[in-house]
Short mmCIF file of C-alpha atoms and ligand atoms in Angstrom, two decimals:
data_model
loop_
_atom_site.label_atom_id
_atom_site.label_comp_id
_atom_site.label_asym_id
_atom_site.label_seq_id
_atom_site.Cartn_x
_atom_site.Cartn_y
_atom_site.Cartn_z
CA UNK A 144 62.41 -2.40 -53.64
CA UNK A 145 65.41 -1.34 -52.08
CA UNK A 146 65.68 0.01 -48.57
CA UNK A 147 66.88 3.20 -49.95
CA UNK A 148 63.40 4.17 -51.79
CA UNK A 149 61.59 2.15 -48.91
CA UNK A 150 63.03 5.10 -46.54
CA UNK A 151 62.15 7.37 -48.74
CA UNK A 152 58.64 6.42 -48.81
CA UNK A 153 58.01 6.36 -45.53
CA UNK A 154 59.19 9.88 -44.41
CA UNK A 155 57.32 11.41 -47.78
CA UNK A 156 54.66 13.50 -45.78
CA UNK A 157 52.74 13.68 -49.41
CA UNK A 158 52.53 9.82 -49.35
CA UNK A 159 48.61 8.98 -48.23
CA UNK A 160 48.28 6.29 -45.30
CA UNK A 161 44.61 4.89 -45.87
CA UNK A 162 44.38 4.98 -49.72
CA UNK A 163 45.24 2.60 -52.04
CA UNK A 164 48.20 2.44 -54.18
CA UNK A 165 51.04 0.27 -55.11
CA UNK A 166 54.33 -0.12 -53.07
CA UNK A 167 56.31 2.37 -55.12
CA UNK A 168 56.79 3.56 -58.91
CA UNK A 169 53.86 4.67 -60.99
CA UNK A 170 49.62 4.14 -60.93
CA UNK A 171 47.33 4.87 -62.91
CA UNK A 172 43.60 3.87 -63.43
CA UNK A 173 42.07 0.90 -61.06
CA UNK A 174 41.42 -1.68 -63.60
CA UNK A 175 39.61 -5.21 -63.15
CA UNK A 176 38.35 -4.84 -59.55
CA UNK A 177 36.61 -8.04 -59.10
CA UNK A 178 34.98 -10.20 -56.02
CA UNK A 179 36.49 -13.66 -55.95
CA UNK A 180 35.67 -16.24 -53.34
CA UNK A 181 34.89 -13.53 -50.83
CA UNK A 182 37.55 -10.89 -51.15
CA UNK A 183 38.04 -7.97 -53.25
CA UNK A 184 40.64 -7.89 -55.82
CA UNK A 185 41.76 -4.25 -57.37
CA UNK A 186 44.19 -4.51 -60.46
CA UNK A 187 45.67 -1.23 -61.36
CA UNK A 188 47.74 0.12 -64.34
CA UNK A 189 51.14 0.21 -63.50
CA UNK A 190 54.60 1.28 -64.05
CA UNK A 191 56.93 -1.09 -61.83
CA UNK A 192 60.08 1.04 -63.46
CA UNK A 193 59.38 4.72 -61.97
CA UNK A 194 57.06 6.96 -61.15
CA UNK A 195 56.01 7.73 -64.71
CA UNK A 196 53.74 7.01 -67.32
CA UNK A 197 55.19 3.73 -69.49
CA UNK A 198 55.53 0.25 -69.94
CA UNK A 199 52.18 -0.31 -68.87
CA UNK A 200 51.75 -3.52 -66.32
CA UNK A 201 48.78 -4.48 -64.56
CA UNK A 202 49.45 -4.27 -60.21
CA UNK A 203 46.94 -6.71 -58.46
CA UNK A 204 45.82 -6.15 -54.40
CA UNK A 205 42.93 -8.33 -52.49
CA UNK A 206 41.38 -7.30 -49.27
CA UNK A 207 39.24 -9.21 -47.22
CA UNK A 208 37.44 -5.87 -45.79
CA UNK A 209 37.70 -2.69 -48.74
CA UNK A 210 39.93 -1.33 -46.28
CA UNK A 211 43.29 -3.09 -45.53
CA UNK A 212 45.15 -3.85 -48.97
CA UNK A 213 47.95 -7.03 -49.61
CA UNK A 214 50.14 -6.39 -52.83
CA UNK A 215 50.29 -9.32 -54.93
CA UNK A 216 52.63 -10.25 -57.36
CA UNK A 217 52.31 -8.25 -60.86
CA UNK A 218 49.59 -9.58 -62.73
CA UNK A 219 50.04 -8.86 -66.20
CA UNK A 220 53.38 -7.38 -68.01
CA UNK A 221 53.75 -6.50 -71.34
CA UNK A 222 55.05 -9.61 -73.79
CA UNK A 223 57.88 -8.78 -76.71
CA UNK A 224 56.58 -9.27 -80.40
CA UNK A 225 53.20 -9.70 -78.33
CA UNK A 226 50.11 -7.88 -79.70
CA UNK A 227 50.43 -6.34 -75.96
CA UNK A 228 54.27 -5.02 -76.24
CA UNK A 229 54.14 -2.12 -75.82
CA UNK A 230 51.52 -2.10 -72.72
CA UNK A 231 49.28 -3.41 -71.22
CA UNK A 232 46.37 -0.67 -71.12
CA UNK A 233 42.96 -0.93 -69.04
CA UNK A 234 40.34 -3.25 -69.04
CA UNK A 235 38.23 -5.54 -66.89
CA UNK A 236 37.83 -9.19 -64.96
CA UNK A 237 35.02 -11.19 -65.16
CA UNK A 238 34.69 -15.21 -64.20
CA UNK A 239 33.81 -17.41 -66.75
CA UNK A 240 32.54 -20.71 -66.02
CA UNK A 241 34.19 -20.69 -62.69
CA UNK A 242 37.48 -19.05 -64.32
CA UNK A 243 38.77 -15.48 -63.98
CA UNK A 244 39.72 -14.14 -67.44
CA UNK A 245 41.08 -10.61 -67.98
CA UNK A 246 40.11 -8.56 -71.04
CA UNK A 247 42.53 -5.86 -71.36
CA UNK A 248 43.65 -3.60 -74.39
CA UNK A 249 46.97 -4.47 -75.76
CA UNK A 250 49.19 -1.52 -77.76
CA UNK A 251 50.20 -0.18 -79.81
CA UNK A 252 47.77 -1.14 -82.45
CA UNK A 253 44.51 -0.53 -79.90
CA UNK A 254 43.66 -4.60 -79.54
CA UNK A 255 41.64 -6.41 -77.26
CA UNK A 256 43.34 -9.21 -75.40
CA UNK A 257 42.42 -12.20 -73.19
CA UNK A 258 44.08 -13.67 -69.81
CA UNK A 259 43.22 -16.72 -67.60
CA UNK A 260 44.34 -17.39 -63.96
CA UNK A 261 43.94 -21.32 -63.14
CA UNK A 262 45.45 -20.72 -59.52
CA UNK A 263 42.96 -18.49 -57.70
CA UNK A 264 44.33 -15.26 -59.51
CA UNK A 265 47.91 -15.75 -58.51
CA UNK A 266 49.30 -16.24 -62.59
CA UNK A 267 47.86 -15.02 -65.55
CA UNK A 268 47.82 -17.21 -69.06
CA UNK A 269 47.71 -14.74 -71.91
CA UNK A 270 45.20 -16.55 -74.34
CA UNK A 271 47.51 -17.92 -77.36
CA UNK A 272 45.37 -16.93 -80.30
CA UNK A 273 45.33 -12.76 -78.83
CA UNK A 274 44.15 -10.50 -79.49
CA UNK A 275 40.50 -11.48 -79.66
CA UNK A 276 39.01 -8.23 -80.89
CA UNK A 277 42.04 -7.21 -83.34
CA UNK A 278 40.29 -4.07 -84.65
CA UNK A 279 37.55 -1.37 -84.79
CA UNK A 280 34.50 -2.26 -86.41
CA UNK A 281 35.40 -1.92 -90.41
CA UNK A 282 34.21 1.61 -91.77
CA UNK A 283 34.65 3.56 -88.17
CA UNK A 284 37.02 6.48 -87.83
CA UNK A 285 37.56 5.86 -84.43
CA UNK A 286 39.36 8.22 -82.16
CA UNK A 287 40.59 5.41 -80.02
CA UNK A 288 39.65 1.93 -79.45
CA UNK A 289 40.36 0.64 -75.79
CA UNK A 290 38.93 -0.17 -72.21
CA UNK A 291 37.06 -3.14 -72.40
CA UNK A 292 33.93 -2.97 -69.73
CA UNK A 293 32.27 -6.64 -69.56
CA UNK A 294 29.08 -7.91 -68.09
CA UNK A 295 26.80 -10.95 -68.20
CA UNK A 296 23.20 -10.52 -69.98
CA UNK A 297 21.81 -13.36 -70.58
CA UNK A 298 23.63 -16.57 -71.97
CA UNK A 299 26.24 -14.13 -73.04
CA UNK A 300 29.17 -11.50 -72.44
CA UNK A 301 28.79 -8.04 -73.66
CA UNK A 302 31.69 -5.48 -73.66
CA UNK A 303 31.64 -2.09 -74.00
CA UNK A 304 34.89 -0.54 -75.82
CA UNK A 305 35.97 2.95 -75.24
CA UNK A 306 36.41 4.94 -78.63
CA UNK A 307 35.25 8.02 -80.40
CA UNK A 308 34.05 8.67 -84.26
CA UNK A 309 36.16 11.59 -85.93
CA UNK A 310 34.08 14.69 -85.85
CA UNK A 311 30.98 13.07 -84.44
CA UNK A 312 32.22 12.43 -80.56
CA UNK A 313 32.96 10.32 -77.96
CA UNK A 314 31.67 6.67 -77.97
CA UNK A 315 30.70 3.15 -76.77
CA UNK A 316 30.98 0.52 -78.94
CA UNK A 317 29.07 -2.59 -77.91
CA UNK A 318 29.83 -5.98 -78.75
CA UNK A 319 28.41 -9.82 -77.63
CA UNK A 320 30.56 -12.82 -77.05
CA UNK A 321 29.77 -16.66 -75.30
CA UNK A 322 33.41 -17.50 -74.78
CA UNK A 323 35.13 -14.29 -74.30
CA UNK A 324 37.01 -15.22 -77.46
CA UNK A 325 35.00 -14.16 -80.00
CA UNK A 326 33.27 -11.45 -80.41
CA UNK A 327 30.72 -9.67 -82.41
CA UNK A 328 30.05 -5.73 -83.47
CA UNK A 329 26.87 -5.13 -81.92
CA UNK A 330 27.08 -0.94 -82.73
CA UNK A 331 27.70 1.73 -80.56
CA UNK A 332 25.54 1.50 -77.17
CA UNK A 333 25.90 5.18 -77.65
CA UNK A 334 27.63 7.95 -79.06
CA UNK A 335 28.26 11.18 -77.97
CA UNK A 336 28.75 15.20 -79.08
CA UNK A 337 32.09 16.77 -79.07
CA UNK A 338 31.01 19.69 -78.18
CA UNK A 339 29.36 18.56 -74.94
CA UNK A 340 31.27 15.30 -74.01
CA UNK A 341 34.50 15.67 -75.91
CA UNK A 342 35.94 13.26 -78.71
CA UNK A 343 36.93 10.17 -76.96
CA UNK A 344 35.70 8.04 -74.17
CA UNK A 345 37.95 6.28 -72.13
CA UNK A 346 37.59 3.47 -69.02
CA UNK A 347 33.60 3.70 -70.21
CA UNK A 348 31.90 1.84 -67.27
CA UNK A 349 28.19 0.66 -67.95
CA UNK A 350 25.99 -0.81 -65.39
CA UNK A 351 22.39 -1.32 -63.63
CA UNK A 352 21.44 1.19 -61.33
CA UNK A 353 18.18 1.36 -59.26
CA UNK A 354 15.68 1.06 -62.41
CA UNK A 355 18.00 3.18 -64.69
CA UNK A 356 21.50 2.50 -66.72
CA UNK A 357 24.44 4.37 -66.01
CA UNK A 358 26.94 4.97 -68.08
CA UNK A 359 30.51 6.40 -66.74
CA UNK A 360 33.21 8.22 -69.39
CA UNK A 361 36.41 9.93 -69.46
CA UNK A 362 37.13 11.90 -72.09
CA UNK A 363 39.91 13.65 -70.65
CA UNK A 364 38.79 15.65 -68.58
CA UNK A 365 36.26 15.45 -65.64
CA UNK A 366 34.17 11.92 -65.51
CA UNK A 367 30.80 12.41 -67.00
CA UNK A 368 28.11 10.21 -65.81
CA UNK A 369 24.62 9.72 -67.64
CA UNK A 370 22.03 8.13 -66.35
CA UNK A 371 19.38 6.87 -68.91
CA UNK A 372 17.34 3.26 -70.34
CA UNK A 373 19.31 0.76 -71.98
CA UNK A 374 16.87 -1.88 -74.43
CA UNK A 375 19.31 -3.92 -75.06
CA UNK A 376 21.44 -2.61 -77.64
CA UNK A 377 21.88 0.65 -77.42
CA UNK A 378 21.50 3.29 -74.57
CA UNK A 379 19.40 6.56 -74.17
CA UNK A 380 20.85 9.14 -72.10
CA UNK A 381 18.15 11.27 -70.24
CA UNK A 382 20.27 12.94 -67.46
CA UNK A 383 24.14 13.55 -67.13
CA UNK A 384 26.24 15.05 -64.03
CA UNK A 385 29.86 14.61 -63.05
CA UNK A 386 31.28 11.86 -60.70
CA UNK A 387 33.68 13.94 -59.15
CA UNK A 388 33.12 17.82 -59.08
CA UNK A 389 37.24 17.78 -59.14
CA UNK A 390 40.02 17.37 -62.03
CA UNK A 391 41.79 15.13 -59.70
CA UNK A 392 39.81 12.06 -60.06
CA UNK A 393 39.77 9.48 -63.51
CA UNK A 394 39.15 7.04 -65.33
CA UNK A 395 37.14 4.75 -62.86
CA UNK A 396 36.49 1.36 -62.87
CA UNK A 397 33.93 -0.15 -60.74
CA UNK A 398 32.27 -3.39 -59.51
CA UNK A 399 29.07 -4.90 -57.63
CA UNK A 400 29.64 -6.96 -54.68
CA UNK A 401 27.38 -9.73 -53.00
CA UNK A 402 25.84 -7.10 -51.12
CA UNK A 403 24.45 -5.43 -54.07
CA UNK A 404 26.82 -2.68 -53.93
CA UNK A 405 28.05 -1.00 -57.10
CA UNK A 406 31.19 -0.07 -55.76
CA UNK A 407 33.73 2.20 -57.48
CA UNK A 408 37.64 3.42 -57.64
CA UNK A 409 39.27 6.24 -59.62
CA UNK A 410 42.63 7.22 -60.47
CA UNK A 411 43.68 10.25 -57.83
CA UNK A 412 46.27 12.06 -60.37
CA UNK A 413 48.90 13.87 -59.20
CA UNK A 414 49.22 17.89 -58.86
CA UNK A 415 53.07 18.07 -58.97
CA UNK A 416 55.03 18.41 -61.81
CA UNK A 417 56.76 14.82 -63.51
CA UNK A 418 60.26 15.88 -62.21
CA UNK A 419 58.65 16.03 -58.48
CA UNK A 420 57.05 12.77 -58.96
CA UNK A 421 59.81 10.76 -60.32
CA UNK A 422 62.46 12.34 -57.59
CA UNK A 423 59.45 11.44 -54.86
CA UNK A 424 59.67 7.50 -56.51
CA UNK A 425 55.79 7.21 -56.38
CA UNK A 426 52.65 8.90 -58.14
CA UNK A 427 48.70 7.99 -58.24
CA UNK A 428 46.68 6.85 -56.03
CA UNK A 429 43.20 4.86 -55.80
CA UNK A 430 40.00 6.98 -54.56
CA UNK A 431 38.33 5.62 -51.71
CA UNK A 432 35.79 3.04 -52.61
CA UNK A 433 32.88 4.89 -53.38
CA UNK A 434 28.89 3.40 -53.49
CA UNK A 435 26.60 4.29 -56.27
CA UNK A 436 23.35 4.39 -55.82
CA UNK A 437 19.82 6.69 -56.77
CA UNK A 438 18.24 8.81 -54.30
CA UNK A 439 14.34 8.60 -54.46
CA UNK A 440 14.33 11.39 -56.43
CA UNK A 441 16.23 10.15 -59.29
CA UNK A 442 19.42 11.71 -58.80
CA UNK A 443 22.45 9.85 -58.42
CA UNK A 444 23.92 9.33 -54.60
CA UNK A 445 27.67 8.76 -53.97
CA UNK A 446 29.24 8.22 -50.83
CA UNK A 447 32.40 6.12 -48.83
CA UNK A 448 32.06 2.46 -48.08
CA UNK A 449 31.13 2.18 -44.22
CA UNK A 450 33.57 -0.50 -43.90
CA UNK A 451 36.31 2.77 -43.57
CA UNK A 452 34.67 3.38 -40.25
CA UNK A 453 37.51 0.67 -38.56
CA UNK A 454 39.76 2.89 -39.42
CA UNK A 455 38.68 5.68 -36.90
CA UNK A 456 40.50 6.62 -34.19
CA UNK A 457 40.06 9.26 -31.29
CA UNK A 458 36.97 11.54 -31.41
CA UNK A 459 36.13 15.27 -30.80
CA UNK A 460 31.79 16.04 -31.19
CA UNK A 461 31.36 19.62 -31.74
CA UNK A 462 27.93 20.66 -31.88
CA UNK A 463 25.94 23.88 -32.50
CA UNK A 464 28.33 26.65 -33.11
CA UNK A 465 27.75 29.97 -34.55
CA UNK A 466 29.83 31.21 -37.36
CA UNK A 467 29.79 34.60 -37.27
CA UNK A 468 31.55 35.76 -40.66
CA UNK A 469 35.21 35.83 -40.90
CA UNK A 470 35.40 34.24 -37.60
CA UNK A 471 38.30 31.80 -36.74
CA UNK A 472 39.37 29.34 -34.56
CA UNK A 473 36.02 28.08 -33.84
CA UNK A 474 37.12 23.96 -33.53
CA UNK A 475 39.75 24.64 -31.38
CA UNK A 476 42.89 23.09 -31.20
CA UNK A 477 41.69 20.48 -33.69
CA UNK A 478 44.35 19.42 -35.82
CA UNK A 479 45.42 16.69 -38.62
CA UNK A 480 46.58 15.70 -41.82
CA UNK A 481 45.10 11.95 -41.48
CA UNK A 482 41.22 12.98 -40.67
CA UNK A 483 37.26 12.28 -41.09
CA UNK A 484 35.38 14.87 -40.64
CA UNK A 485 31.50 14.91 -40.91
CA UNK A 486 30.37 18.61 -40.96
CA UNK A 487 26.49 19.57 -40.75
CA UNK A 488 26.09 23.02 -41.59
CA UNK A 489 23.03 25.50 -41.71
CA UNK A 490 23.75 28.29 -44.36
CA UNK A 491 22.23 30.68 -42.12
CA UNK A 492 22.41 34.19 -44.11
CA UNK A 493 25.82 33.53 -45.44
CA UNK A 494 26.57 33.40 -49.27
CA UNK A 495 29.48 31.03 -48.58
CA UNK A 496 30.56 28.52 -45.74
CA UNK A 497 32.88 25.68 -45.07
CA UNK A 498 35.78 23.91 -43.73
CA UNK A 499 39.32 25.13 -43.61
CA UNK A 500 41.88 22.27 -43.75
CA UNK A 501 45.41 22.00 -43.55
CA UNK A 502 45.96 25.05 -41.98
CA UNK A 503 49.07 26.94 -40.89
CA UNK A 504 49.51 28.62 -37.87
CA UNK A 505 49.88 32.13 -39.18
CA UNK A 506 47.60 30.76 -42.47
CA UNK A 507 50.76 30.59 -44.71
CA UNK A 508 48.56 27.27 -46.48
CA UNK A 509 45.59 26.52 -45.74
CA UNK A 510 43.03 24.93 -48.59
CA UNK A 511 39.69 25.70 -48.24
CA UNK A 512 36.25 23.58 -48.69
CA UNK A 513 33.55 26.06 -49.84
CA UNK A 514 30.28 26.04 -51.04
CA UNK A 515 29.17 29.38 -52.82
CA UNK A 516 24.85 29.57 -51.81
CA UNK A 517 23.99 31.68 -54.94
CA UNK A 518 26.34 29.96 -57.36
CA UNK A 519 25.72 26.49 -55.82
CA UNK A 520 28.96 25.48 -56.38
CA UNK A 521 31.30 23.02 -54.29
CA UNK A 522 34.54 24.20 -54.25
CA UNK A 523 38.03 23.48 -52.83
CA UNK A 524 40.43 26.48 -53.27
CA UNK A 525 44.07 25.19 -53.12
CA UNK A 526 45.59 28.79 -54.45
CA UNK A 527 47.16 29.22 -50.94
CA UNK A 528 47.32 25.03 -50.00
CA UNK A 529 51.60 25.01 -50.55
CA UNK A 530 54.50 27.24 -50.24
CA UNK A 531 55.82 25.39 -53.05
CA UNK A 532 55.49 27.16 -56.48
CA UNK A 533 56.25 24.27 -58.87
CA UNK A 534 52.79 22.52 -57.56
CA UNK A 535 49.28 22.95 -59.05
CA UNK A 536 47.41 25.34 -56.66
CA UNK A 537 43.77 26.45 -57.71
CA UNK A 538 40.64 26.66 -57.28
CA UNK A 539 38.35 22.98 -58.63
CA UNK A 540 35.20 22.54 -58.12
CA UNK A 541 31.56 22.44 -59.78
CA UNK A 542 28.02 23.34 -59.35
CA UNK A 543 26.67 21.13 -57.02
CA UNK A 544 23.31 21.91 -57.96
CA UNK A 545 21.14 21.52 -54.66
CA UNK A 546 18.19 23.80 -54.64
CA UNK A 547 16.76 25.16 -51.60
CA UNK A 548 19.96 24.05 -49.43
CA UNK A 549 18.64 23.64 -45.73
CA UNK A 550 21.87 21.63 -44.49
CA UNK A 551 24.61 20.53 -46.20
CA UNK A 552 27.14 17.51 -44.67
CA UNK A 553 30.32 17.70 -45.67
CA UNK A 554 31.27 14.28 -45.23
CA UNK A 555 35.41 15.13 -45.51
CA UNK A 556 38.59 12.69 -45.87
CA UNK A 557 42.09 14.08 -45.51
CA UNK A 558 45.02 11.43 -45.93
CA UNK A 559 48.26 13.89 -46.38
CA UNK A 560 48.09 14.96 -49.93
CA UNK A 561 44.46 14.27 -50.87
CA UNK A 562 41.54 15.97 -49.76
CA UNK A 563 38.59 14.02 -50.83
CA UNK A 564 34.80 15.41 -49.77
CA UNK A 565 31.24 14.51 -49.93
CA UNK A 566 28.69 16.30 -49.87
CA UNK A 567 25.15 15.32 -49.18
CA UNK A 568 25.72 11.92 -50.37
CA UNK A 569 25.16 13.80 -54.11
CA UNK A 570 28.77 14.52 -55.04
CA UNK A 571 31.96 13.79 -54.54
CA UNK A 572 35.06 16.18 -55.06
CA UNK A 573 38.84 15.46 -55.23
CA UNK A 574 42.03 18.08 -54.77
CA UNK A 575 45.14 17.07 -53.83
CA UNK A 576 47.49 19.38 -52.17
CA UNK A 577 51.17 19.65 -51.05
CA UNK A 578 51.47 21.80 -47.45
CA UNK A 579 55.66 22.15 -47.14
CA UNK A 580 55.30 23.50 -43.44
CA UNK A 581 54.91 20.42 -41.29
CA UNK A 582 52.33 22.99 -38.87
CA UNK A 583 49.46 22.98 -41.86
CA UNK A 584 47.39 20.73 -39.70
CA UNK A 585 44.63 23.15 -38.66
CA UNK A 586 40.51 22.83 -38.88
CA UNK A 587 38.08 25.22 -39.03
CA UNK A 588 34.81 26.13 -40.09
CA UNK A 589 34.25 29.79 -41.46
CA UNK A 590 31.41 31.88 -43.29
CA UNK A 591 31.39 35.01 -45.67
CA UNK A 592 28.66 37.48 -45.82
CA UNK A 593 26.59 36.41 -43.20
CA UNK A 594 26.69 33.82 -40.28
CA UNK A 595 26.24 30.29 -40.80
CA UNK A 596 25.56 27.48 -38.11
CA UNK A 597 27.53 24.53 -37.15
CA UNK A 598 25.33 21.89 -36.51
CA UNK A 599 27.17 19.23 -35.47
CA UNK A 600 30.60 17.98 -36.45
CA UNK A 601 32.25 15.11 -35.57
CA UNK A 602 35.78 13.88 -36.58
CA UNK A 603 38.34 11.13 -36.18
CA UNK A 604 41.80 10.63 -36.22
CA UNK A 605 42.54 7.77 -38.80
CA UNK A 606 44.71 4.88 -39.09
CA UNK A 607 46.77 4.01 -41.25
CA UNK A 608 46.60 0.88 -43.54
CA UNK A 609 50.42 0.63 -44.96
N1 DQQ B 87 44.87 4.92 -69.30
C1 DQQ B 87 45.17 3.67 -69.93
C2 DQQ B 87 44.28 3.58 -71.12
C3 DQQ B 87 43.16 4.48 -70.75
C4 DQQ B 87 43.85 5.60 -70.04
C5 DQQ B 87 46.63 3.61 -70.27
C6 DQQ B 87 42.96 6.40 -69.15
O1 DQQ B 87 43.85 2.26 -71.36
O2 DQQ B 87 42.43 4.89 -71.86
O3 DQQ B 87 47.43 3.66 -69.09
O4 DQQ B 87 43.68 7.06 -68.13
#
């Protein structure tokens, strides 16, 4: 990179400091992330040309701690008259017999492909005989065919394949291997209805979770989760939600670790239009790494690794402050564009409460964190979060769908351009936003149509990991 774009880089206020992405150019989804010999690797699909969307390569980071990222050399580019020329689209990294092997989709036909590292993940050996899955199952209309998710059952590998039927929906299309070589058509794990879950699944991620299944898609547009029983060859969806209540976040790729963790990434997108991005010479980010798990009650639980706490910095505790409605200026002087906050608030009579963020002085920007009581709905509104008219600024957000709301935490992350919030360790939203006045660092907590009660809220400045 030269010292030019490095420069540039580093005075880009938009630029997060304690997510992941790559040193410059283009990223899109995580792909691959994989624990080997004790630290975590995170491949990602990237562009090492510009900050736009072509000539797929795969990037490749490890960290010893989730936290603190080292760029490694590009894993996997794109080979000419290769079944994989024309990119190298997402996919997954398992070990086999002791070795780490890649299965990615190659393009354009929609193939599966294999890789092999011999050198502790350092170089990649496309396998000579690619691509190993060099079609959709004979008599599907498929929508797609791409994303290879693998796990171990058994004596044997089983993949999951992104795709869709024509006019039926979204689907999974499961097949069984011993070698990762060669595969066979198992039938879909499950199959979905356009009308409710679109007509193609992308990145589908499929996994163990408390006594349930889950199974992750993207079908262009917000993540859909379901949660259901798997027998082996096909899956039964009994209850669905969203993994992010946002439009920021996509195409996720996850992974356990050895502390039993199922631990997942997703693409942050930009909100800024292609010319922005490509003049800025970056785009896309990585999530924070989020944990899955079930509450007791069945419902699914998402919230940030703890291992994020090293990166906090100086405190402020505020504890047990009224909000009377409309009122301002409550936490102070408290400012930041690099922050944790951890919010516990009692609804009170109010019909909506939150956080404001990235305030101006004279509230020029400011985005707002809100959660509507009656609608139950998580929401951050970004209408007012830039000066700048050629960014994306609107309302996203979801029902939340917490009944009888006594407290809710709002468990907030702000790292320059992306707002990222939990909220009662149920659901996660993403919005990213571009401030233009270097002022918009304000905090504060508000409530409409009633009061509402701080209960406590603590935050940190953070540090960053670049
Ligand atoms: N991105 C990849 C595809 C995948 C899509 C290409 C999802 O493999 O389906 O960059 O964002």
């Amino acid at each position: 990179m030269d010292q030019a774009l490095r420069d540039k880089l580093a005075r880009d206020p938009h630029r997060p400091r304690y997510h992941f992405l790559p040193p410059a150019h283009w990223m899109n989804d995580p792909n691959g992330p994989i624990q080997y010999r004790g630290e975590y690797h995170l491949f990602y699909q990237h562009n090492p040309d510009g900050a736009y969307h072509a000539n797929m390569h795969w990037g490749h980071a490890v960290s010893r701690d989730l936290v603190h990222w080292r760029h490694l050399p590009i894993a996997l580019a794109p080979t000419p008259g290769g079944p994989d020329k024309d990119g190298i689209w997402s996919g997954c990294a398992v070990l086999h017999e002791g070795v780490p092997s890649i299965l990615y989709t190659g393009v354009h036909p929609q193939v599966q492909c294999l890789a092999r590292s011999y050198d502790d993940m350092l170089t990649w050996q496309k396998y000579p005989g690619n691509p190993v899955i060099a079609a959709p199952p004979q008599g599907l209309r498929v929508t797609g065919f791409r994303d290879p998710f693998a796990w171990r059952e058994g004596d044997e590998w089983r993949v999951v394949i992104g795709s869709g039927l024509e006019g039926v929906g979204g689907a999974a299309l499961l097949y069984r291997s011993r070698d990762l070589i060669h595969w066979e058509y198992l039938g879909p794990l499950c199959i979905g209805k356009i009308e409710e879950s679109g007509k193609m699944w992308e990145c589908p991620n499929f996994f163990p979770l408390g006594a349930k299944h889950a199974l992750a898609v993207s079908p262009y547009g917000k993540v859909i989760y379901f949660l259901g029983e798997y027998d082996g060859r096909t899956f039964r969806p009994e209850t669905r939600g969203l993994l992010d209540l946002g439009e920021s976040f996509y195409a996720p790729n996850c992974l356990l670790d050895n502390k039993g963790r199922r631990i997942m990434w997703g693409w942050l997108k930009e909100a800024r239009g292609k010319e922005a991005q490509i003049a800025s010479g970056w785009s896309g980010l990585h999530s924070l790494p989020r944990e899955l798990f079930l509450h007791p009650d069945g419902a699914l639980g998402v919230r940030p690794v703890t291992e994020l706490q090293v990166l906090r910095g100086t405190h402020r505790h505020f504890a047990d402050l009224a909000i009377a409605p409309g009122a301002s200026y409550l936490l102070g002087d408290l400012r930041g564009d690099m922050l944790e906050i951890i919010a516990t608030i009692a609804p009170g009579d109010a019909t909506e409460f939150g956080l404001v963020v990235r305030r101006a002085p004279d509230e020029s920007e400011q985005a707002i964190i809100a959660y509507g009581v009656a609608e139950r709905r998580l929401s951050i509104n970004g209408e007012h979060s830039s000066l700048d008219e050629t960014v994306t600024r609107k309302v996203v957000g979801d029902i939340l769908g917490l009944t009888g709301l006594k407290e809710l935490t709002l468990h907030v992350f702000l790292d320059r351009s992306v707002i990222e919030v939990y909220a009662n360790e149920r659901a996660a939203l993403t919005a990213r936003v571009y401030p233009t006045r270097a002022d918009s660092l304000g905090v504060d907590a508000f409530a409409v149509g009633g009061s509402a009660r701080v209960l406590s809220c603590d935050v940190w400045e953070m540090q960053g990991i670049w």
